[in-house]
PDB file of C-alpha atoms in Angstrom:
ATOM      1  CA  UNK A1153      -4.510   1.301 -10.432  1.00 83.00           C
ATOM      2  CA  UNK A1154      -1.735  -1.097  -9.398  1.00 88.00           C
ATOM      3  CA  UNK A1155       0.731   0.135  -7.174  1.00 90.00           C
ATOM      4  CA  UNK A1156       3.963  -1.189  -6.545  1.00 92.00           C
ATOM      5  CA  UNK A1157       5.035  -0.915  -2.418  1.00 92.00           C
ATOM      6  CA  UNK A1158       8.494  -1.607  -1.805  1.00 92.00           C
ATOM      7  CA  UNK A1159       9.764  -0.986   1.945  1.00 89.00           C
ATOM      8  CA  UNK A1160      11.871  -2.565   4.738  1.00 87.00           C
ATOM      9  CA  UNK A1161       9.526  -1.729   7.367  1.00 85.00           C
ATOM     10  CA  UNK A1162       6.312  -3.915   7.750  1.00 85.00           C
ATOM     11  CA  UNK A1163       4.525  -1.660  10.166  1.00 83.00           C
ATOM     12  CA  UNK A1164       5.469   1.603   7.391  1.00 83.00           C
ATOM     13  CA  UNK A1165       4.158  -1.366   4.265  1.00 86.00           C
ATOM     14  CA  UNK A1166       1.124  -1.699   6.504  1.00 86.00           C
ATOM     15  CA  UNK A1167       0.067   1.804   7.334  1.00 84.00           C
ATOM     16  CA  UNK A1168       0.906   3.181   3.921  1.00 87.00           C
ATOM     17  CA  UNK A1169      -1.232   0.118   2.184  1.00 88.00           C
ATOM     18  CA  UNK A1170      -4.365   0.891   4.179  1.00 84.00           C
ATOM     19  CA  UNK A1171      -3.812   4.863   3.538  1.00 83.00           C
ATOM     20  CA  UNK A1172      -4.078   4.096  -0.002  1.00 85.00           C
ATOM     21  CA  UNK A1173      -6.319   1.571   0.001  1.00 84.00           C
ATOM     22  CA  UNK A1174      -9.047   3.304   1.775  1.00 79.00           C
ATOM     23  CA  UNK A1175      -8.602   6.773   0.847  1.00 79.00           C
ATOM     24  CA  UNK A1176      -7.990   5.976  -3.119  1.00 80.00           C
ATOM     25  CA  UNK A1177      -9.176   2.845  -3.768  1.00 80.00           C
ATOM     26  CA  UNK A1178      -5.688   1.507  -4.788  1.00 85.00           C
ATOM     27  CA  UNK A1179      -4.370  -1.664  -5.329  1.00 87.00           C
ATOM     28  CA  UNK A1180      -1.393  -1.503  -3.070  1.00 90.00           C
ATOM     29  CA  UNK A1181       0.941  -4.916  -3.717  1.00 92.00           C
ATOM     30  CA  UNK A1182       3.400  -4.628  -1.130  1.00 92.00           C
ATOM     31  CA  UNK A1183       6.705  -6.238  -0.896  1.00 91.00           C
ATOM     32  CA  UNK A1184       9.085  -6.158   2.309  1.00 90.00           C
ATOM     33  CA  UNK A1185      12.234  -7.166   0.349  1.00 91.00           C
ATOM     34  CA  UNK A1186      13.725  -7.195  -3.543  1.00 91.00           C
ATOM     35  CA  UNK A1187      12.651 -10.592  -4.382  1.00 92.00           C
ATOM     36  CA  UNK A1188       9.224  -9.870  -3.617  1.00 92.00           C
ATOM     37  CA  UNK A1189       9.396  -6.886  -5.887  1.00 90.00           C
ATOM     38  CA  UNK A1190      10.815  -8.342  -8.647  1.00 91.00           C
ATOM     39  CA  UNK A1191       8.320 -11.504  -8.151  1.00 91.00           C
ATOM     40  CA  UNK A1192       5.672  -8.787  -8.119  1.00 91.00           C
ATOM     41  CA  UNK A1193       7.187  -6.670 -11.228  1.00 89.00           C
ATOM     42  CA  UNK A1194       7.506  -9.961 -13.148  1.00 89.00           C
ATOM     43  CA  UNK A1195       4.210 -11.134 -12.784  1.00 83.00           C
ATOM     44  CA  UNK A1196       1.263 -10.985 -14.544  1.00 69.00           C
ATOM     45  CA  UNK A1197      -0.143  -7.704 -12.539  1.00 70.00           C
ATOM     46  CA  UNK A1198       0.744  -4.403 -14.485  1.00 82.00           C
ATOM     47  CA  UNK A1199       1.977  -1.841 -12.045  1.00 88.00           C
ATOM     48  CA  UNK A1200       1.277   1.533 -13.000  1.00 88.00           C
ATOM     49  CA  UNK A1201       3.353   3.414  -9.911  1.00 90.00           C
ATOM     50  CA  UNK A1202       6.145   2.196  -7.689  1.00 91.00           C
ATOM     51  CA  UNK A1203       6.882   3.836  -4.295  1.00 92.00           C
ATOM     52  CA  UNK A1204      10.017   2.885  -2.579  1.00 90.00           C
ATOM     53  CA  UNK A1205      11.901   3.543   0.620  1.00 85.00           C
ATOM     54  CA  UNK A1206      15.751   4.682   0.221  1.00 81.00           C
ATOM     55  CA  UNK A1207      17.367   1.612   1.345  1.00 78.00           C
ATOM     56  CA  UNK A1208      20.464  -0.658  -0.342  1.00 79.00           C
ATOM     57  CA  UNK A1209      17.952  -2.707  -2.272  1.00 80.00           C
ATOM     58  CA  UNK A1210      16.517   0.566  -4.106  1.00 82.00           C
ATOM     59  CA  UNK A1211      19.641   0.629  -6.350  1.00 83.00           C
ATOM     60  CA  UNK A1212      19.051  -2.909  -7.983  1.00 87.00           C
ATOM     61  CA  UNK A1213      15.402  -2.078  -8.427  1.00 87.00           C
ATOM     62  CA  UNK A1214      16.189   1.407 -10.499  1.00 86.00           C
ATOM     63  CA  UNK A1215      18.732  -0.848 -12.075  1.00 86.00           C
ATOM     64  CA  UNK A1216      16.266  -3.033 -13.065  1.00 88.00           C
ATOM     65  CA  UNK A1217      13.954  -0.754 -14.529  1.00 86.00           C
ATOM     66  CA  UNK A1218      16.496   0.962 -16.349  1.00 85.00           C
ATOM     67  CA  UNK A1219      17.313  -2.172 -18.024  1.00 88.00           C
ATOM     68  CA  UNK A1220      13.590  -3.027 -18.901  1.00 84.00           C
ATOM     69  CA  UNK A1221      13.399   1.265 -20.675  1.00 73.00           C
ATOM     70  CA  UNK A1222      10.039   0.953 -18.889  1.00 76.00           C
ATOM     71  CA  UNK A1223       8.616   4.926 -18.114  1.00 84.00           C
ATOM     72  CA  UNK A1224       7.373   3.305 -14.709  1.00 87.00           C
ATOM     73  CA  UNK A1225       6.728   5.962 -12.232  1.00 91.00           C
ATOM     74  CA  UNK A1226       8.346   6.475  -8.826  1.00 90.00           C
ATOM     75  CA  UNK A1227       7.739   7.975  -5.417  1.00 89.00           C
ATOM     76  CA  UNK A1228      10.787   7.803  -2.929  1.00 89.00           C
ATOM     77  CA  UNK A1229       9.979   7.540   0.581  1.00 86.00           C
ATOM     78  CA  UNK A1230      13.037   8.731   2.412  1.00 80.00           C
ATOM     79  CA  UNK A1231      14.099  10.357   5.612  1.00 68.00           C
ATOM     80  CA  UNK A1232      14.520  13.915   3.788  1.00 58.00           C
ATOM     81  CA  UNK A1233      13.394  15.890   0.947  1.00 49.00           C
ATOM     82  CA  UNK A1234      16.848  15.568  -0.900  1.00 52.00           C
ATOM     83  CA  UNK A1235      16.056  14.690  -4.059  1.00 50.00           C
ATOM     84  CA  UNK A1236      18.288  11.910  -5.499  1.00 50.00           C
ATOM     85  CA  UNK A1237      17.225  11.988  -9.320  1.00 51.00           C
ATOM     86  CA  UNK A1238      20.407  12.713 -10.071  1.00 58.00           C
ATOM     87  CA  UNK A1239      22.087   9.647  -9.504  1.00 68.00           C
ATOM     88  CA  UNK A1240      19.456   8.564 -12.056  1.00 73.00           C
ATOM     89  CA  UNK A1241      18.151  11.175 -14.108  1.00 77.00           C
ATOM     90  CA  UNK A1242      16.666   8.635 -16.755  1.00 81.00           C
ATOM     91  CA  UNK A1243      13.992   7.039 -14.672  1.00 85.00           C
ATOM     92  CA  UNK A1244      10.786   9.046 -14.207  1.00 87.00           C
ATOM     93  CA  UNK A1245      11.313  10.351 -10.182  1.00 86.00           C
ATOM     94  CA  UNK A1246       7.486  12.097  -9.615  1.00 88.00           C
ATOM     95  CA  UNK A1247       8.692  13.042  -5.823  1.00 86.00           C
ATOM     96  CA  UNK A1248      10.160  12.198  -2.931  1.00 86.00           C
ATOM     97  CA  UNK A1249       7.943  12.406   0.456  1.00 85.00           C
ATOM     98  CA  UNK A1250       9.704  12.547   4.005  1.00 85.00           C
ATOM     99  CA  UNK A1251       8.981   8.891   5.825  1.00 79.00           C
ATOM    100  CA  UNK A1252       7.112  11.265   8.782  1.00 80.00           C
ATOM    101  CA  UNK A1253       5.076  12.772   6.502  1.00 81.00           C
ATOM    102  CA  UNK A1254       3.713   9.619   4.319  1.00 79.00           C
ATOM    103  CA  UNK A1255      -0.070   9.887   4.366  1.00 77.00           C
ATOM    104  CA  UNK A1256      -0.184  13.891   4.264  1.00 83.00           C
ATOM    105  CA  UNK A1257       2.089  14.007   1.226  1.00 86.00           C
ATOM    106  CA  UNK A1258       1.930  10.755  -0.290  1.00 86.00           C
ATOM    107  CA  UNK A1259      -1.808  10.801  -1.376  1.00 85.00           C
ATOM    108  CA  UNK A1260      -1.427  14.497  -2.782  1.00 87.00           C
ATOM    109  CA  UNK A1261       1.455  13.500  -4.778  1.00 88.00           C
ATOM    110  CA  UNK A1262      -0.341  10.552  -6.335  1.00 88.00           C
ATOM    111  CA  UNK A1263      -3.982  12.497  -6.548  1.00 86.00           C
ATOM    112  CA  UNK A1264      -1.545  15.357  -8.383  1.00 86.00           C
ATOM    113  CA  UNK A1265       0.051  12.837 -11.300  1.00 83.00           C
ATOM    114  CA  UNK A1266      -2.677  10.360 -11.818  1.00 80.00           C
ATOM    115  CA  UNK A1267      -5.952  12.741 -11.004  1.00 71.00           C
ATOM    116  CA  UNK A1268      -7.897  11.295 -14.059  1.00 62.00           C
ATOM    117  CA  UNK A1269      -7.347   7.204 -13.505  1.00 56.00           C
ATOM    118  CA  UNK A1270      -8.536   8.034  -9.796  1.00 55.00           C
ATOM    119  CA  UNK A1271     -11.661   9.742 -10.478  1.00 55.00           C
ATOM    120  CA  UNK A1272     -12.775   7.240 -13.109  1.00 46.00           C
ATOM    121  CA  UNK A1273     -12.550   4.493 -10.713  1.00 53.00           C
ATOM    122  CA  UNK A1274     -15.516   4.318  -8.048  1.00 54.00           C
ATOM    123  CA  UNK A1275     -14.940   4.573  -4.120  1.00 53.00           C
ATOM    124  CA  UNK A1276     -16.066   1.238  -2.490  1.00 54.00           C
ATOM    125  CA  UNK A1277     -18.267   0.898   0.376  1.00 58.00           C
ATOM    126  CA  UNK A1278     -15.348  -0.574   2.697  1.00 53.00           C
ATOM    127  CA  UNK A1279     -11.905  -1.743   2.889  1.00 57.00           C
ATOM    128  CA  UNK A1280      -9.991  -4.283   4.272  1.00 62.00           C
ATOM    129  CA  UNK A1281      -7.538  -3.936   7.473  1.00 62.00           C
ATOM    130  CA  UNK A1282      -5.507  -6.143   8.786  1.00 63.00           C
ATOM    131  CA  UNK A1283      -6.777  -6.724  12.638  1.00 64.00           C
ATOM    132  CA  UNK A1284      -3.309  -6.323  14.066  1.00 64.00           C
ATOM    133  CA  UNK A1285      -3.087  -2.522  12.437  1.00 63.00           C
ATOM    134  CA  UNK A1286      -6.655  -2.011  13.538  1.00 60.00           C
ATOM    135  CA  UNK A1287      -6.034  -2.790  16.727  1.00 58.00           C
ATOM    136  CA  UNK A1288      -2.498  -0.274  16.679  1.00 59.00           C
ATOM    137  CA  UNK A1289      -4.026   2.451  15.655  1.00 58.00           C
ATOM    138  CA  UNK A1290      -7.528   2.347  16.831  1.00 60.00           C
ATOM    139  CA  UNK A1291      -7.848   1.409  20.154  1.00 57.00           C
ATOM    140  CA  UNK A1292     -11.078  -0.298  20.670  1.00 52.00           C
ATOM    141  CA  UNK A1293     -13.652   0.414  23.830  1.00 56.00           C
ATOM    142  CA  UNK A1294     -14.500  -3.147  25.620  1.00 56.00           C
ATOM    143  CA  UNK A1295     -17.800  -3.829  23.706  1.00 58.00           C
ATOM    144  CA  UNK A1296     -16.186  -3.229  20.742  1.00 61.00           C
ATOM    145  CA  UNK A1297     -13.626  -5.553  20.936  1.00 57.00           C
ATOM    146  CA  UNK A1298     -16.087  -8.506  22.099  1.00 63.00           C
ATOM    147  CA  UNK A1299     -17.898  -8.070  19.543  1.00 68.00           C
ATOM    148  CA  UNK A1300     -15.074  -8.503  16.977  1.00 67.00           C
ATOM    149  CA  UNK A1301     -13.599 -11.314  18.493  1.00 68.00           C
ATOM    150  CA  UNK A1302     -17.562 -12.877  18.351  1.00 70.00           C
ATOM    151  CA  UNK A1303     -17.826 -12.157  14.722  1.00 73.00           C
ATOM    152  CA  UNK A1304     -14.153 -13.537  14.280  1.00 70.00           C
ATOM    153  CA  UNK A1305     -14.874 -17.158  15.876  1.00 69.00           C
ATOM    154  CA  UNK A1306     -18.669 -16.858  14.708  1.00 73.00           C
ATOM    155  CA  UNK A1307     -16.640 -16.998  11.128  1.00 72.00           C
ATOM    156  CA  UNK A1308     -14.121 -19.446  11.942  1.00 68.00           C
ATOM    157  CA  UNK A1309     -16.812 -22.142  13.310  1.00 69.00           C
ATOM    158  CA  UNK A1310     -19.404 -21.352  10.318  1.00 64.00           C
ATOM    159  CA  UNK A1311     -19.183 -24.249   8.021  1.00 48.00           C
ATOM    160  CA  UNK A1312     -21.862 -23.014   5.722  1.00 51.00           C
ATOM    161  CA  UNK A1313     -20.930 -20.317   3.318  1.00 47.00           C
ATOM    162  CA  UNK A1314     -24.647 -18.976   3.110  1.00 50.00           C
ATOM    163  CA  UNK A1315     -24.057 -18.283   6.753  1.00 52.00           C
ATOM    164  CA  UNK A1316     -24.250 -14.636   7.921  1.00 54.00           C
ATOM    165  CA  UNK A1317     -22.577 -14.362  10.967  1.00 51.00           C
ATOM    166  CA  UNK A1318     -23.022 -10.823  11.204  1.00 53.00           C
ATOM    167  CA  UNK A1319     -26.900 -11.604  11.855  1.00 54.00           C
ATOM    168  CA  UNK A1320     -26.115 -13.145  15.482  1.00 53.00           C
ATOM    169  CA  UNK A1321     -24.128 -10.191  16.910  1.00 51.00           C
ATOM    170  CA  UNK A1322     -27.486  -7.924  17.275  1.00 51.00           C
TER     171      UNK A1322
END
């Protein structure tokens, strides 16, 4: 499942990608401003949700679906639980979800509306973090953190790509 990510913020695009990522298995395509989204809407990818912030650039992107008469789903991330559908009643609103509240609400919301694409798909093994929101949110003990900046420059200087890096750390 493809999902649309649409928000001002790149620390609130970051969190909110891994949340979905590793707890769903999403694709999360995430897009900081409206000409990302649209370059993400008009490409190839089919996006099966969109989840927004309330911010100025929200307007042209309801706009914009309006004027496609896609039934693309939406989730509004705002700053209260006002719901706004009535400024556009045609588009297909599934909730809004309070910007504190993102990972508590958010992943209900989508588990509640899409419950049978999610348990088809299979949970993976791992995910990917970025190392800059791994290292804000988990902070590492000193071992730990040598050994990830090993494996990093063990991967950077490996020339070979049957090289397992992981192999020297032990």
């Amino acid at each position: 499942m493809n999902i649309l990510l649409f928000h001002p913020q790149k620390e609130i695009l970051d969190i909110t990608r891994f949340c979905l990522e590793s707890e769903m298995n999403l694709v999360v395509l995430p897009a900081s401003s409206f000409q990302e989204a649209m370059d993400i809407l008009l490409d190839e990818h089919a996006v099966d949700l969109v989840i927004t912030s309330q911010q100025p650039a929200t307007d042209k992107l309801f706009k914009y679906l309006l004027s496609t008469s896609t039934n693309m789903p939406i989730i509004v991330i705002d700053e209260t639980t006002a719901d706004g559908t009535e400024i556009y009643p045609d588009l297909k609103i599934l909730g809004h979800v309070p910007s504190s509240q993102v990972p508590q609400k958010l992943i209900p919301l989508i588990n509640k509306h899409f419950y049978n694409i999610l348990n088809a798909s299979e949970s993976p093994d791992y995910c990917r973090i970025q190392t800059s929101l791994l290292l804000r949110v988990t902070p590492l003990r000193g071992l730990e953190f040598l050994k990830l900046a090993v494996l990093i420059s063990l991967i950077a200087k490996s020339q070979k790509q049957s090289e397992y890096p992981l192999a020297k750390l032990h």
